[in-house]
Short mmCIF file of C-alpha atoms in Angstrom, two decimals:
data_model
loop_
_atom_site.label_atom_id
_atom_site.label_comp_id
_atom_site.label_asym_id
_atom_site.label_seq_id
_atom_site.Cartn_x
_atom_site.Cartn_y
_atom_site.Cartn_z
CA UNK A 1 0.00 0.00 0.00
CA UNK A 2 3.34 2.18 -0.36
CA UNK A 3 4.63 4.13 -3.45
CA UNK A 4 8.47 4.13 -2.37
CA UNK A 5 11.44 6.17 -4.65
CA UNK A 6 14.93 6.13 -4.56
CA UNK A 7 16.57 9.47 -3.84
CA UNK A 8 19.54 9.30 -6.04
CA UNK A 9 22.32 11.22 -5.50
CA UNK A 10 25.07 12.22 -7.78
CA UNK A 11 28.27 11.65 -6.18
CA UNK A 12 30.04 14.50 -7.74
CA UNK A 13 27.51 16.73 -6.24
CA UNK A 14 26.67 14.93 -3.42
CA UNK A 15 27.06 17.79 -0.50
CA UNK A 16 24.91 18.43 2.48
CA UNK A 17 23.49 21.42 1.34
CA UNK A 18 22.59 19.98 -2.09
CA UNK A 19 21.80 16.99 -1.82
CA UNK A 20 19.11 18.38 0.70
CA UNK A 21 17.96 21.04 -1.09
CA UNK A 22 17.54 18.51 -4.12
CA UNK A 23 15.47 16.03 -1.66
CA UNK A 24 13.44 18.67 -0.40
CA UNK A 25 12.42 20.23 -4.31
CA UNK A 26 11.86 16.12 -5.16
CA UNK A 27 9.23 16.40 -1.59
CA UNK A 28 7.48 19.46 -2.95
CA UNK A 29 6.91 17.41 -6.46
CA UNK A 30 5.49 14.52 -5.16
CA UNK A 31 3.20 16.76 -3.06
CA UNK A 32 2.30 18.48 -5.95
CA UNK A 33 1.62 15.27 -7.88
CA UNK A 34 -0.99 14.52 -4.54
CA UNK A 35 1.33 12.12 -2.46
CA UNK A 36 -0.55 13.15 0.76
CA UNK A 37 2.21 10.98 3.37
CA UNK A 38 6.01 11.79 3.50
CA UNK A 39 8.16 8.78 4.87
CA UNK A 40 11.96 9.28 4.46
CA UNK A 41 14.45 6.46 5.00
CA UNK A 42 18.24 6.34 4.96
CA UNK A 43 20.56 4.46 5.76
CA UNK A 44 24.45 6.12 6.76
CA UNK A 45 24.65 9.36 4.87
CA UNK A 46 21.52 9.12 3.63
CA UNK A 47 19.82 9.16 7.14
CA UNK A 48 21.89 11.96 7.59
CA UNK A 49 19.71 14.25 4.82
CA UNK A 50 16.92 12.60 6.14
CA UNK A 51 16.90 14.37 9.03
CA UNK A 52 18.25 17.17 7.90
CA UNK A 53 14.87 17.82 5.47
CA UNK A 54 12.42 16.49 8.59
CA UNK A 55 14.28 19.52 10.23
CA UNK A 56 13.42 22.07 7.83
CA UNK A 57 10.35 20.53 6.36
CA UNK A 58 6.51 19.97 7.95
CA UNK A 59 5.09 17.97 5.17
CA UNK A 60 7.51 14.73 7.11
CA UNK A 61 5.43 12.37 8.79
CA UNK A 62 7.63 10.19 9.68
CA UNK A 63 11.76 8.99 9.36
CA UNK A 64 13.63 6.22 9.87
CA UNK A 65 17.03 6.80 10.49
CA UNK A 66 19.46 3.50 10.32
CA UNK A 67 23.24 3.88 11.11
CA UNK A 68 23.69 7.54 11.16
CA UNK A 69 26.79 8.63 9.82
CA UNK A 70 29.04 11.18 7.61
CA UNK A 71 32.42 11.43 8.76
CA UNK A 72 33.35 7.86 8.64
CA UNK A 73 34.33 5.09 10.62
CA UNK A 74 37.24 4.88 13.02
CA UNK A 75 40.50 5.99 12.01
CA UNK A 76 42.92 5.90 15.18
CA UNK A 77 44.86 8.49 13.19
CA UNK A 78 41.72 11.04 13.25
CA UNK A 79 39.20 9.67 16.43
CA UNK A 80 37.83 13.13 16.27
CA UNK A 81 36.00 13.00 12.87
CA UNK A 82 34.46 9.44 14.04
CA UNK A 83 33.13 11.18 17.44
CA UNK A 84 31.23 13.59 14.46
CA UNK A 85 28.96 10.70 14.15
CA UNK A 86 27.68 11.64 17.35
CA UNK A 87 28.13 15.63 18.30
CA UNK A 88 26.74 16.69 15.06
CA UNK A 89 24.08 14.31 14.91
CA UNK A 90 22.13 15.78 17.94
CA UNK A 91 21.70 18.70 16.73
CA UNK A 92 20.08 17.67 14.02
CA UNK A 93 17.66 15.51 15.97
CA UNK A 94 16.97 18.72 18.03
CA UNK A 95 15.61 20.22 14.79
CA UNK A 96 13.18 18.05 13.67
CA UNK A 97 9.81 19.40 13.20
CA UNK A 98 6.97 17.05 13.27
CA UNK A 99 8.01 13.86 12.03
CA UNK A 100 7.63 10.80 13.89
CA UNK A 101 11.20 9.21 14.51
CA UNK A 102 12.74 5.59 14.46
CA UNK A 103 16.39 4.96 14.53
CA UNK A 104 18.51 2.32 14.42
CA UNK A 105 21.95 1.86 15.69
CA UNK A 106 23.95 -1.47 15.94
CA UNK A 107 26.71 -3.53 17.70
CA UNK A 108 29.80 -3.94 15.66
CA UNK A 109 29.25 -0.33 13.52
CA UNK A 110 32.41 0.91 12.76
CA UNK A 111 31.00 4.34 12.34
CA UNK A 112 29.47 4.43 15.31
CA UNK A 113 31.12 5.71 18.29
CA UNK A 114 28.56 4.26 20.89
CA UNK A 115 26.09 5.65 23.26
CA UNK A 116 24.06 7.26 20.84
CA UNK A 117 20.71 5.59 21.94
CA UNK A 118 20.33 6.53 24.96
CA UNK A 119 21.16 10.46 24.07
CA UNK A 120 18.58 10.66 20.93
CA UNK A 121 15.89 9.02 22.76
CA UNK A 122 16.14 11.86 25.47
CA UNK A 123 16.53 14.58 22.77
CA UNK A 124 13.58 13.29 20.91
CA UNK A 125 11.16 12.49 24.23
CA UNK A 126 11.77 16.08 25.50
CA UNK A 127 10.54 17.26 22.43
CA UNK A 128 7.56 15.35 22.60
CA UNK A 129 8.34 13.30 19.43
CA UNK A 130 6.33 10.33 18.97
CA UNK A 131 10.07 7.70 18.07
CA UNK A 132 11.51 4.78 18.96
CA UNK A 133 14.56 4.36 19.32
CA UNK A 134 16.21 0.19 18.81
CA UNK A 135 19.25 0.26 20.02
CA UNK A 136 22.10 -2.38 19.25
CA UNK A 137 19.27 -5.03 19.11
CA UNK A 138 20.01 -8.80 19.47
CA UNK A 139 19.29 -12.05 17.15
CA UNK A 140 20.45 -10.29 13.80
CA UNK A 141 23.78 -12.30 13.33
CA UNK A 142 26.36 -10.37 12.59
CA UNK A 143 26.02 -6.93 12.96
CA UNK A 144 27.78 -3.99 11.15
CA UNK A 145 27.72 -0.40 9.62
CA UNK A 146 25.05 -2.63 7.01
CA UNK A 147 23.02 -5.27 9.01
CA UNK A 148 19.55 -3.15 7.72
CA UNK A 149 21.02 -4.51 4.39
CA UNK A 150 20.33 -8.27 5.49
CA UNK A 151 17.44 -10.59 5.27
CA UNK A 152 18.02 -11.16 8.93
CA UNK A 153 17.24 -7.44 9.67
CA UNK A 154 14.00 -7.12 6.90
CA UNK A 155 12.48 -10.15 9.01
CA UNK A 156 12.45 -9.34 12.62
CA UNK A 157 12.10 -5.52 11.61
CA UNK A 158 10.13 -4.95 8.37
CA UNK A 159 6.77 -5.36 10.56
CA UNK A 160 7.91 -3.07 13.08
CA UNK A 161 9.17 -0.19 10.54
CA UNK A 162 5.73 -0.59 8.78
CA UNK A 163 3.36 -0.39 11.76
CA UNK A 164 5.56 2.60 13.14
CA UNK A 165 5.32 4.89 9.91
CA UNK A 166 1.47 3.72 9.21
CA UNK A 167 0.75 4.78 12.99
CA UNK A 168 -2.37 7.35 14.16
CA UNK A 169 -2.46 7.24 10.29
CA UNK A 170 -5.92 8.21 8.35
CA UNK A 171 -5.88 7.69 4.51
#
């Protein structure tokens, strides 16, 4: 009962500010064309415009955010751009409008400097944002940076991301 797209980005001019901007002009279209629900979904970098156009944009009903992250993975040789994963990522979360919010971080994510859950599901409660928030869950095998890529991951949370986007929903 979903019409899904594919944002797709152009590498060459794949930048924060434009890829957002181009997501946001691609939102306005498909209002235009009478889409009446937005849902966004990314995974990595792509959660990251995600929330960056639920922060700027009311017409969002809902995100899910898996494996947040832009400034890589670890690097012993630059820890600090890793920690960006987190610091910058609040802020974001801070901004979002309306939209209803589910993340998802795992065990084993290289780009993921840890403690994240707890944080975002106290940013996102005090602002009185329907989310949930699964943290490093169990019983997915072996987790990484890509378990939401895995048939292990669409089975035990396919139900759960559909129920929590269709939600308090009237057609």
């Amino acid at each position: 009962g979903w019409d899904t797209f594919r944002f797709n980005r152009l590498r060459i001019n794949d930048t924060l500010a434009d890829s957002t901007h181009d997501l946001k002009e691609e939102i306005t279209r498909l209002k235009k064309a009478g889409y009446r629900r937005m849902v966004l979904a990314g995974q990595s970098t792509g959660r990251w415009f995600t929330a960056m156009v639920a922060g700027e944009d009311d017409d969002i009903d809902a995100i899910v955010v898996i494996a947040p992250a832009i400034f890589g993975c670890y690097n012993p040789e630059a820890p600090e751009n890793y920690q960006r994963n987190a610091t910058f990522f609040y802020p974001l979360l801070e901004k979002v409008r309306r939209a209803r919010v589910m993340l998802f971080y795992f065990a084993g994510d290289g780009c993921d400097p840890g403690g994240r859950g707890p944080r975002s599901r106290e940013i996102l409660t005090m602002r009185e944002l329907p989310n949930l928030v699964i943290d490093q869950p169990a019983g997915l095998g072996v987790t990484n940076h890509f378990t939401a890529g895995t048939a292990s991951f669409n089975k035990k949370f396919g139900g759960c991301i559909l129920g929590f986007i269709s939600a308090n929903y009237v057609g």
